[in-house]
Short mmCIF file of N, CA and C in Angstrom, two decimals:
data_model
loop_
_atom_site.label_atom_id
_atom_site.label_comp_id
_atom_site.label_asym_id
_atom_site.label_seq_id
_atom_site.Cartn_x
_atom_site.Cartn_y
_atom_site.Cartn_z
N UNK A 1 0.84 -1.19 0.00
CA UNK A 1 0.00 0.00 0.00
C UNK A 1 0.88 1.25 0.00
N UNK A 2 0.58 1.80 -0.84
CA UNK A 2 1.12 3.81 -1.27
C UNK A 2 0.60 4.42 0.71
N UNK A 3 1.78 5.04 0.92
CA UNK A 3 1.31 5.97 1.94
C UNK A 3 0.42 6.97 1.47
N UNK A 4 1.04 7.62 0.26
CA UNK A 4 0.53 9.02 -0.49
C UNK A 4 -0.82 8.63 -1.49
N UNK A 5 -2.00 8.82 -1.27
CA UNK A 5 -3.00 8.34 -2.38
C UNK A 5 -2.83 9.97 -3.07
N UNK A 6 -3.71 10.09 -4.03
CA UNK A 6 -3.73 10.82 -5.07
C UNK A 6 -4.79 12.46 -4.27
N UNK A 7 -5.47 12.01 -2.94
CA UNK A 7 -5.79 13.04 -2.47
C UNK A 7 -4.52 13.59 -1.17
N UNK A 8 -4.02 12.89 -0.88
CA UNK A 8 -2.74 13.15 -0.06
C UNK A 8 -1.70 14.42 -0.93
N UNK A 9 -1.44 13.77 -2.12
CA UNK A 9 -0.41 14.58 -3.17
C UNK A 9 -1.37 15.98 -3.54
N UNK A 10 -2.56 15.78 -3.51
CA UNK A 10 -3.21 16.54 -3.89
C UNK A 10 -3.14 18.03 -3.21
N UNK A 11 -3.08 17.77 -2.01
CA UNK A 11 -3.53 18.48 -0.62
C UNK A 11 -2.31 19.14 -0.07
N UNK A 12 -0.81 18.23 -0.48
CA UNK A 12 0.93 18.71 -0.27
C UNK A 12 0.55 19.50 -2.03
N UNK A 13 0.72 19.59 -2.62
CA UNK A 13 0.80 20.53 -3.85
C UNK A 13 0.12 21.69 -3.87
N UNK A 14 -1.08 21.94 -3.11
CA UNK A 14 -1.90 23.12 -2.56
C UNK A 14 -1.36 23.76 -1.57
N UNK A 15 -0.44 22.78 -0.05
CA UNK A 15 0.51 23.45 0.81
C UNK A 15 1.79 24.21 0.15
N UNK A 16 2.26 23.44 -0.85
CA UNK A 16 3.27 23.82 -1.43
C UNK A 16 3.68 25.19 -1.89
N UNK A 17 1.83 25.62 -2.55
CA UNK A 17 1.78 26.71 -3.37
C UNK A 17 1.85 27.72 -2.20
N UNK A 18 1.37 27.68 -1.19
CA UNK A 18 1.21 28.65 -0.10
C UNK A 18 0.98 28.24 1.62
N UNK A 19 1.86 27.66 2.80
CA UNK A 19 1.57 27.07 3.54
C UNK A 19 0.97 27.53 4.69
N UNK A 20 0.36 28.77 4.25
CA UNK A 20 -0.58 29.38 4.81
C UNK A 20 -2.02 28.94 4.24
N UNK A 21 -2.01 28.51 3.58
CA UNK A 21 -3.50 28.14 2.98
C UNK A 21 -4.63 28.34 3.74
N UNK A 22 -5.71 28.06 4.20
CA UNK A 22 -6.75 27.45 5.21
C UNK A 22 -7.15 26.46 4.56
N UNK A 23 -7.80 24.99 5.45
CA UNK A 23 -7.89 24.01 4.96
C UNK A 23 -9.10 24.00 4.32
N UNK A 24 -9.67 25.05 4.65
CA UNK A 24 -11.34 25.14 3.65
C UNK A 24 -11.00 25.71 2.60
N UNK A 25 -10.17 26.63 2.29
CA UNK A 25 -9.87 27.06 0.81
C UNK A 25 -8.98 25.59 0.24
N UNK A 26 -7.94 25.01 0.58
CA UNK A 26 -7.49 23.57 -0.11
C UNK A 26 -8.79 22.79 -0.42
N UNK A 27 -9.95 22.68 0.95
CA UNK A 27 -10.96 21.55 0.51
C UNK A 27 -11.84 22.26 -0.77
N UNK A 28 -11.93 23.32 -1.01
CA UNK A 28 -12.76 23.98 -1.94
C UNK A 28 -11.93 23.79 -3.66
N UNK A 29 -10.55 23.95 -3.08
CA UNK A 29 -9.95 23.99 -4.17
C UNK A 29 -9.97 22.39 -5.13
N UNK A 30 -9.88 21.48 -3.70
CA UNK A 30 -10.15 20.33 -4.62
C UNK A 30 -11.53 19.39 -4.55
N UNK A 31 -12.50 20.27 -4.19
CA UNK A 31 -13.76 19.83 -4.40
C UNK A 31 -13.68 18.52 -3.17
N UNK A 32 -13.31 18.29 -2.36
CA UNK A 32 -13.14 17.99 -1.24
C UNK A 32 -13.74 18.73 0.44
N UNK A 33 -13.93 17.77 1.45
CA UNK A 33 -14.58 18.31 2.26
C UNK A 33 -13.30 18.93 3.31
N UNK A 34 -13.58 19.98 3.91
CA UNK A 34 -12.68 20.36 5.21
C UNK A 34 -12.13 19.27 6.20
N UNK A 35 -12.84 18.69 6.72
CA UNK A 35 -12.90 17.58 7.20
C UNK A 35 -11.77 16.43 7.32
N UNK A 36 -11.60 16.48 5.62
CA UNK A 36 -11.39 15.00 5.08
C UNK A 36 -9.93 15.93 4.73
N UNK A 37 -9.49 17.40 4.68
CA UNK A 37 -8.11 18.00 4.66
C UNK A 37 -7.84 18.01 5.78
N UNK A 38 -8.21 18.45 6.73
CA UNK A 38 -7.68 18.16 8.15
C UNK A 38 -7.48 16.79 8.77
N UNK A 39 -8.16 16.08 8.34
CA UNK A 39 -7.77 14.63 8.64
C UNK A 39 -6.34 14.34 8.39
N UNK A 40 -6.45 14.48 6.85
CA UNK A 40 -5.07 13.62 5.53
C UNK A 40 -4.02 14.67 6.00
N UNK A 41 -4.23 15.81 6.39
CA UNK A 41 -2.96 16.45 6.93
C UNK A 41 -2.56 16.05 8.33
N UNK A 42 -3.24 16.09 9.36
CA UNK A 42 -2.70 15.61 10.76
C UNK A 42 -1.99 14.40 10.72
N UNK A 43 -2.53 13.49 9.65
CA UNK A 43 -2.10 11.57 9.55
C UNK A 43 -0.74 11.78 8.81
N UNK A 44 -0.83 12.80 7.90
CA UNK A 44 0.82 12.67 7.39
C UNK A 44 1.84 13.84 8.15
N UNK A 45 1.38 14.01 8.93
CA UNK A 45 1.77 15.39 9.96
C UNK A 45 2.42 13.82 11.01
N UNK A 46 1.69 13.02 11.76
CA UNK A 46 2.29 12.15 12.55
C UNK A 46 2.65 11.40 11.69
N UNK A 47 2.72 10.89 10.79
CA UNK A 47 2.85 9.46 9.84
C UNK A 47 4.89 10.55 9.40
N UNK A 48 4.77 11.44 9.46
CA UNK A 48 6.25 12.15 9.35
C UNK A 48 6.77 12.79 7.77
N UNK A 49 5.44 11.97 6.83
CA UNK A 49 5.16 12.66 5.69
C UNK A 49 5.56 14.22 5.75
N UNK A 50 4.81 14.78 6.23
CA UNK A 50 5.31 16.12 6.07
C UNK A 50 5.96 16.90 7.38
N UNK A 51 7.12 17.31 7.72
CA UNK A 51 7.55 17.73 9.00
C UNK A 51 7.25 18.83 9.60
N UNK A 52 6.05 19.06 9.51
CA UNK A 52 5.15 20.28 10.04
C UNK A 52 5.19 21.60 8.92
N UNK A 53 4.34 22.31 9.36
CA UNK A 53 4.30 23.89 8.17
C UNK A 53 5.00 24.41 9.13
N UNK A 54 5.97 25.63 8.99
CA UNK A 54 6.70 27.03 9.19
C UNK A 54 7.49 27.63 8.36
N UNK A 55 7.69 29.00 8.32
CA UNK A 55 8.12 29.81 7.52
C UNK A 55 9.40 29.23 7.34
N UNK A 56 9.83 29.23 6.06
CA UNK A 56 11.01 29.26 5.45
C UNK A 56 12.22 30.58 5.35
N UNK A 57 12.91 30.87 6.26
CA UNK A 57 13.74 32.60 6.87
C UNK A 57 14.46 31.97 5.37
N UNK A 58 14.76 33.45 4.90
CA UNK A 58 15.58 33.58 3.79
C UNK A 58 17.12 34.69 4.34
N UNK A 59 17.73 33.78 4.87
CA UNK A 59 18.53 34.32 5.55
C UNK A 59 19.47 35.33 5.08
N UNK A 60 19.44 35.33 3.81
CA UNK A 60 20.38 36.87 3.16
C UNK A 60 19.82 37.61 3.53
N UNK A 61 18.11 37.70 3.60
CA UNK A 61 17.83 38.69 3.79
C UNK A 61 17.42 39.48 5.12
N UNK A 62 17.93 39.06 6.22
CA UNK A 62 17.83 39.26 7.60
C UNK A 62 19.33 39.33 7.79
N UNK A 63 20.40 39.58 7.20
CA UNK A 63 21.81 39.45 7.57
C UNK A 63 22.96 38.43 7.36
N UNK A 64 22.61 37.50 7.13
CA UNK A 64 22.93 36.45 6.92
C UNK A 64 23.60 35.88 5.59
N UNK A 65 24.76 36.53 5.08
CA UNK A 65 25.36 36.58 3.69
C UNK A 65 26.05 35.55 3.64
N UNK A 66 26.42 34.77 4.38
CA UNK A 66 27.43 33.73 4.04
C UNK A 66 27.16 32.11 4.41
N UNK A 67 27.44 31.42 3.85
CA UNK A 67 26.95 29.68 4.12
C UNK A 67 28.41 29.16 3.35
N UNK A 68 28.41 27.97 4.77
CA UNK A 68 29.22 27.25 4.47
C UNK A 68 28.67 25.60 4.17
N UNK A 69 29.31 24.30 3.31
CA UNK A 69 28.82 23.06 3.29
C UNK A 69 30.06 22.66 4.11
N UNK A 70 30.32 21.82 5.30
CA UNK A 70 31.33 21.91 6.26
C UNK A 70 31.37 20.51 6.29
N UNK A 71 32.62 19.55 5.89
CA UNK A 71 32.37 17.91 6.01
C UNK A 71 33.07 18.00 7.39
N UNK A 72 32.75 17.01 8.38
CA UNK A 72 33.47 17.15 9.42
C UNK A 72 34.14 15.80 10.14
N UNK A 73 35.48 15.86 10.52
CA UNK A 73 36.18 14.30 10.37
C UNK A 73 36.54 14.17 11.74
N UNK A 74 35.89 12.70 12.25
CA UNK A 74 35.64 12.31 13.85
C UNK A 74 37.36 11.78 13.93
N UNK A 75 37.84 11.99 15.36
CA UNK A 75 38.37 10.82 16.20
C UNK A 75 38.23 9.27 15.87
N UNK A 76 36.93 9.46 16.51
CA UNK A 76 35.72 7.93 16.60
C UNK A 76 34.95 8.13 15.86
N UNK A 77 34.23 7.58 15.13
CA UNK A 77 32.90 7.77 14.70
C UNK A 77 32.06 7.34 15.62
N UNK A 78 32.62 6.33 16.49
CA UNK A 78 31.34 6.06 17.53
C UNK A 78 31.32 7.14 18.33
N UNK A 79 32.07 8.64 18.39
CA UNK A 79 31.62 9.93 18.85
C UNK A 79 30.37 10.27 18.39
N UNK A 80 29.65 9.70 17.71
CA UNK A 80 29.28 11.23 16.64
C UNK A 80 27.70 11.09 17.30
N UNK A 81 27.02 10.59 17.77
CA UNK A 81 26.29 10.94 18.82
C UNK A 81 26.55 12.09 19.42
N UNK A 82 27.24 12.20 20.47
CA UNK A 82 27.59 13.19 21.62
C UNK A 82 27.93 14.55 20.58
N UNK A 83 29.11 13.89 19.46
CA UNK A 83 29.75 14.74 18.43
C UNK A 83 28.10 15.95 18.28
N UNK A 84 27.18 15.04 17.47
CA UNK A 84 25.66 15.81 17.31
C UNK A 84 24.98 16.42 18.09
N UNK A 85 25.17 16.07 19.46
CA UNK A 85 24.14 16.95 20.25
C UNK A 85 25.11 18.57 20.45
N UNK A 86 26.44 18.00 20.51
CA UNK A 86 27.31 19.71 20.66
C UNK A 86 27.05 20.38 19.01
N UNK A 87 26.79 19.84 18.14
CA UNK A 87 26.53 20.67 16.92
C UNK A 87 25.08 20.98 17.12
N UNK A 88 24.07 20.67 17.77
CA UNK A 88 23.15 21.30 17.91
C UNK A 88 22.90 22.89 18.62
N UNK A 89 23.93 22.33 19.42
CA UNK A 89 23.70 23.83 20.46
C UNK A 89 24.52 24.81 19.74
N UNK A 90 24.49 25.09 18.38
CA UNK A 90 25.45 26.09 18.16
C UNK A 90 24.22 26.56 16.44
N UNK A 91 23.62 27.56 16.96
CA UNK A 91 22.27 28.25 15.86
C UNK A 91 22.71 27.87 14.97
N UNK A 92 24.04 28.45 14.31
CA UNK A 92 24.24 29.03 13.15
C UNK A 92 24.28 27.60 12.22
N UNK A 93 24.42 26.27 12.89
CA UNK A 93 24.08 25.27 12.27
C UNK A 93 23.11 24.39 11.46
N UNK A 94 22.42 24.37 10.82
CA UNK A 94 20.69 24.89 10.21
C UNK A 94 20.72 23.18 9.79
N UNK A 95 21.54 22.05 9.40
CA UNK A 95 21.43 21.07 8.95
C UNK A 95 22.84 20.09 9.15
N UNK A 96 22.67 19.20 9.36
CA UNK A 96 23.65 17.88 9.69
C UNK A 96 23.12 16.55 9.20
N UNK A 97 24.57 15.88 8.56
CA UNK A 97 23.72 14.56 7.52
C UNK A 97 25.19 13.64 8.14
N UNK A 98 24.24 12.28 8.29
CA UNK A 98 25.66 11.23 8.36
C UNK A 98 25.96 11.07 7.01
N UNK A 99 27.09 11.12 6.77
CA UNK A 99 28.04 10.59 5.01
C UNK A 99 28.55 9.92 5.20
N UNK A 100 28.60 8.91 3.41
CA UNK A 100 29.82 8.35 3.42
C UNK A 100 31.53 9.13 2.85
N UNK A 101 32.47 8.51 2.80
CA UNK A 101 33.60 8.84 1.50
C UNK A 101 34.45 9.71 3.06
N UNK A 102 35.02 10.95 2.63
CA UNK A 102 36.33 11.03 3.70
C UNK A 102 35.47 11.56 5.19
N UNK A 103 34.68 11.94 5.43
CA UNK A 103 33.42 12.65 6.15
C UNK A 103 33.14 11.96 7.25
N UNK A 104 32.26 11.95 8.33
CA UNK A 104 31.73 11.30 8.99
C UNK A 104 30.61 12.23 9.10
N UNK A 105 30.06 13.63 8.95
CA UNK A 105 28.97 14.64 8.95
C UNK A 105 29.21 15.21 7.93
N UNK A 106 28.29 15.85 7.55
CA UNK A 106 28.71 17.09 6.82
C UNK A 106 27.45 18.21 7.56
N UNK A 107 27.62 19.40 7.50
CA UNK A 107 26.81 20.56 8.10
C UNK A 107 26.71 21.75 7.03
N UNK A 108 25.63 22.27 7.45
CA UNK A 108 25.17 23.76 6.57
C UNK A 108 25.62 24.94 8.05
N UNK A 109 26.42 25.31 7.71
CA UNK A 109 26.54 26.75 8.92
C UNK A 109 26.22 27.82 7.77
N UNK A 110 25.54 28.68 8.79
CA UNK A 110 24.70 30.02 8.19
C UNK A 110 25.75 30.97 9.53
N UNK A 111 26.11 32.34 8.17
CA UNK A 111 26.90 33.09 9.39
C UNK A 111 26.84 34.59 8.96
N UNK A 112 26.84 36.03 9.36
CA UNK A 112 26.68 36.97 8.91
C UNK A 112 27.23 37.73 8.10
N UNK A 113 28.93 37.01 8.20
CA UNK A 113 30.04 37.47 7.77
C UNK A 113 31.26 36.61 7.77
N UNK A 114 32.15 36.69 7.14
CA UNK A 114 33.47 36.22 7.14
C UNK A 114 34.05 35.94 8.36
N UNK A 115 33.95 36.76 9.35
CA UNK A 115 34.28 36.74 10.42
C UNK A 115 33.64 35.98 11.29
N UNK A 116 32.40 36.03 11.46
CA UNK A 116 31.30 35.43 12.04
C UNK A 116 31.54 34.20 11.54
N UNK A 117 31.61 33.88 10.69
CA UNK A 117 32.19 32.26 9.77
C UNK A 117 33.15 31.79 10.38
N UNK A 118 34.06 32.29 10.40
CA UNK A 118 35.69 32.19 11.31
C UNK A 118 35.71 32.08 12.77
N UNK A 119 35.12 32.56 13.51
CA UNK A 119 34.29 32.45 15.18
C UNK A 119 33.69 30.94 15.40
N UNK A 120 32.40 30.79 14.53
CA UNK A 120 31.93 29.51 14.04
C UNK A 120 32.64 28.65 14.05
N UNK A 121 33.91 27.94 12.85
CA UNK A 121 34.54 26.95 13.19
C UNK A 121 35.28 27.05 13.64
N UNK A 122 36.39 28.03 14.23
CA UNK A 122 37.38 27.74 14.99
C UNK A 122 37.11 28.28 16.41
N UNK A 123 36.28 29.00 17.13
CA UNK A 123 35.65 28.88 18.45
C UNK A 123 34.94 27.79 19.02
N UNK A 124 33.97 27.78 18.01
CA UNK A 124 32.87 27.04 18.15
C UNK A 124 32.81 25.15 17.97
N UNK A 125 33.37 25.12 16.63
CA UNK A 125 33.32 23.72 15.99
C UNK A 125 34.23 23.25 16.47
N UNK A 126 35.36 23.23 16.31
CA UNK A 126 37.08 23.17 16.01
C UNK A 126 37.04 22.59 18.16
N UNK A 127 36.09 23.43 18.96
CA UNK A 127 36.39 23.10 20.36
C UNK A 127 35.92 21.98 20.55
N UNK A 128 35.10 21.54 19.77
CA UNK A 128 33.98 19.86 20.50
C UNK A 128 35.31 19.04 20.16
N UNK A 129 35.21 18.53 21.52
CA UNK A 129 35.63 17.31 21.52
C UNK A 129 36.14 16.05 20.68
N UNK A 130 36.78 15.63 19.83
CA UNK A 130 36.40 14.30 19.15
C UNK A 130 36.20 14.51 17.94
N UNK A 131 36.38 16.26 17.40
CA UNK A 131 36.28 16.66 16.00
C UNK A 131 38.21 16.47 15.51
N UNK A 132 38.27 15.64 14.62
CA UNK A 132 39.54 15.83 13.86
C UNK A 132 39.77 16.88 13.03
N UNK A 133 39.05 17.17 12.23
CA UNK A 133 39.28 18.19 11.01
C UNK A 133 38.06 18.81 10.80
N UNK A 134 37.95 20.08 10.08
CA UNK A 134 36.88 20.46 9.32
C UNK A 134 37.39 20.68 7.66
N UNK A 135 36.60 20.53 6.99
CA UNK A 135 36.99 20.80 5.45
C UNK A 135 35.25 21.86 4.87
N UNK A 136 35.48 23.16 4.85
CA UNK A 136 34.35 23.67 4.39
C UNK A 136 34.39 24.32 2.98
N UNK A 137 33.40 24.41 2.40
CA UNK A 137 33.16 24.89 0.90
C UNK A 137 32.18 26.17 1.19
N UNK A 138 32.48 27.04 0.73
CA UNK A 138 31.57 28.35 1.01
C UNK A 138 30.71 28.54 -0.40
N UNK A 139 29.83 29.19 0.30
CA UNK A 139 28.35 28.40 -1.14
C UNK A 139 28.10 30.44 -1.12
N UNK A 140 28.10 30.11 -2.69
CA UNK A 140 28.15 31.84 -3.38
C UNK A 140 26.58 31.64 -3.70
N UNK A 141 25.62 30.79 -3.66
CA UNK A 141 24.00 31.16 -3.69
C UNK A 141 23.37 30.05 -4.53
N UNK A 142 22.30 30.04 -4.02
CA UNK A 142 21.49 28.53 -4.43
C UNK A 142 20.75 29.16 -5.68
N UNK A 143 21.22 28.02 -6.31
CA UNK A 143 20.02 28.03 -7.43
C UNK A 143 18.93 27.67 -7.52
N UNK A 144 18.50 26.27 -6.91
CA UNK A 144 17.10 26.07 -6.43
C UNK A 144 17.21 25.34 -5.40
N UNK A 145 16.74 25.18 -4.61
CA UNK A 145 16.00 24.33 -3.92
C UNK A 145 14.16 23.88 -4.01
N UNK A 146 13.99 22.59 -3.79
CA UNK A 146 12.85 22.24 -3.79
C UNK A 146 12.58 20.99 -2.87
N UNK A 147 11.20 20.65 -3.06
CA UNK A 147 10.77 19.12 -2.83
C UNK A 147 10.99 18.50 -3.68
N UNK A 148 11.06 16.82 -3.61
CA UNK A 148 10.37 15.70 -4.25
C UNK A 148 9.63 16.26 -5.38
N UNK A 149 9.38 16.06 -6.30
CA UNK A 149 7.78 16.12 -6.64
C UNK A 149 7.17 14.91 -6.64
N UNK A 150 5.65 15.25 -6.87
CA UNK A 150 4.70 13.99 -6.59
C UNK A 150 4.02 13.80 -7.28
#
């Protein structure tokens, strides 16, 4: 059995367009009852389908000029637990992925400035514990980002 039926996709492509919607304008839009949108959203809301609605900050434009893609190389890898919860406590960190190839993480740091970048990994990162190296790539601006499509 499909998690996603064809009113599920239906209902994420209407969030998509605007995730402010109200669920009576989505149920109107697809000739569907209110009801039956608030349902299919709460079930893929816990089911993990969708990881909740909130604003998407466009961080250039609040200050935020510089991003780094940061691979980051353990001691242990059986650190990288503990390694993760100290990369949590540090904002400017927005995303963390286990990798394979020379890596054991890689991270998105968001920072205001060059400097602010430089504070970041060598105050900040560079102190946890059990970090061997950092290797970062500084990202000059996204071209797209998106979802899946469905």
């Amino acid at each position: 059995m499909d998690i996603l039926d064809e009113f599920d996709i239906s209902i994420i492509k209407e969030l998509e367009k605007d995730g402010r919607m109200a669920f009576s304008a989505i149920a109107a839009n697809l000739k569907i009852s209110n009801t039956m949108v608030h349902q299919r959203i709460n079930r893929m809301i816990e089911q993990g389908v969708i990881g909740g609605i909130k604003p998407i900050i466009q961080e250039k434009k609040i200050g935020y000029d510089w991003a780094s893609f940061t691979g980051i190389t353990l001691n242990k890898d059986s650190d990288s637990d503990r390694i993760i919860e100290a990369l949590k406590d540090i904002p400017e960190i927005t995303e963390c992925y286990y990798v394979t190839g020379s890596f054991t993480l890689y991270i998105k740091i968001i920072a205001k400035n060059h400097e602010h970048m430089r504070r970041i990994l060598y105050e900040k990162i560079d102190g946890i514990p059990g970090i061997a190296k950092t290797d970062s790539i500084i990202e000059l601006g996204c071209a797209f980002k998106r979802n899946i499509t469905l």
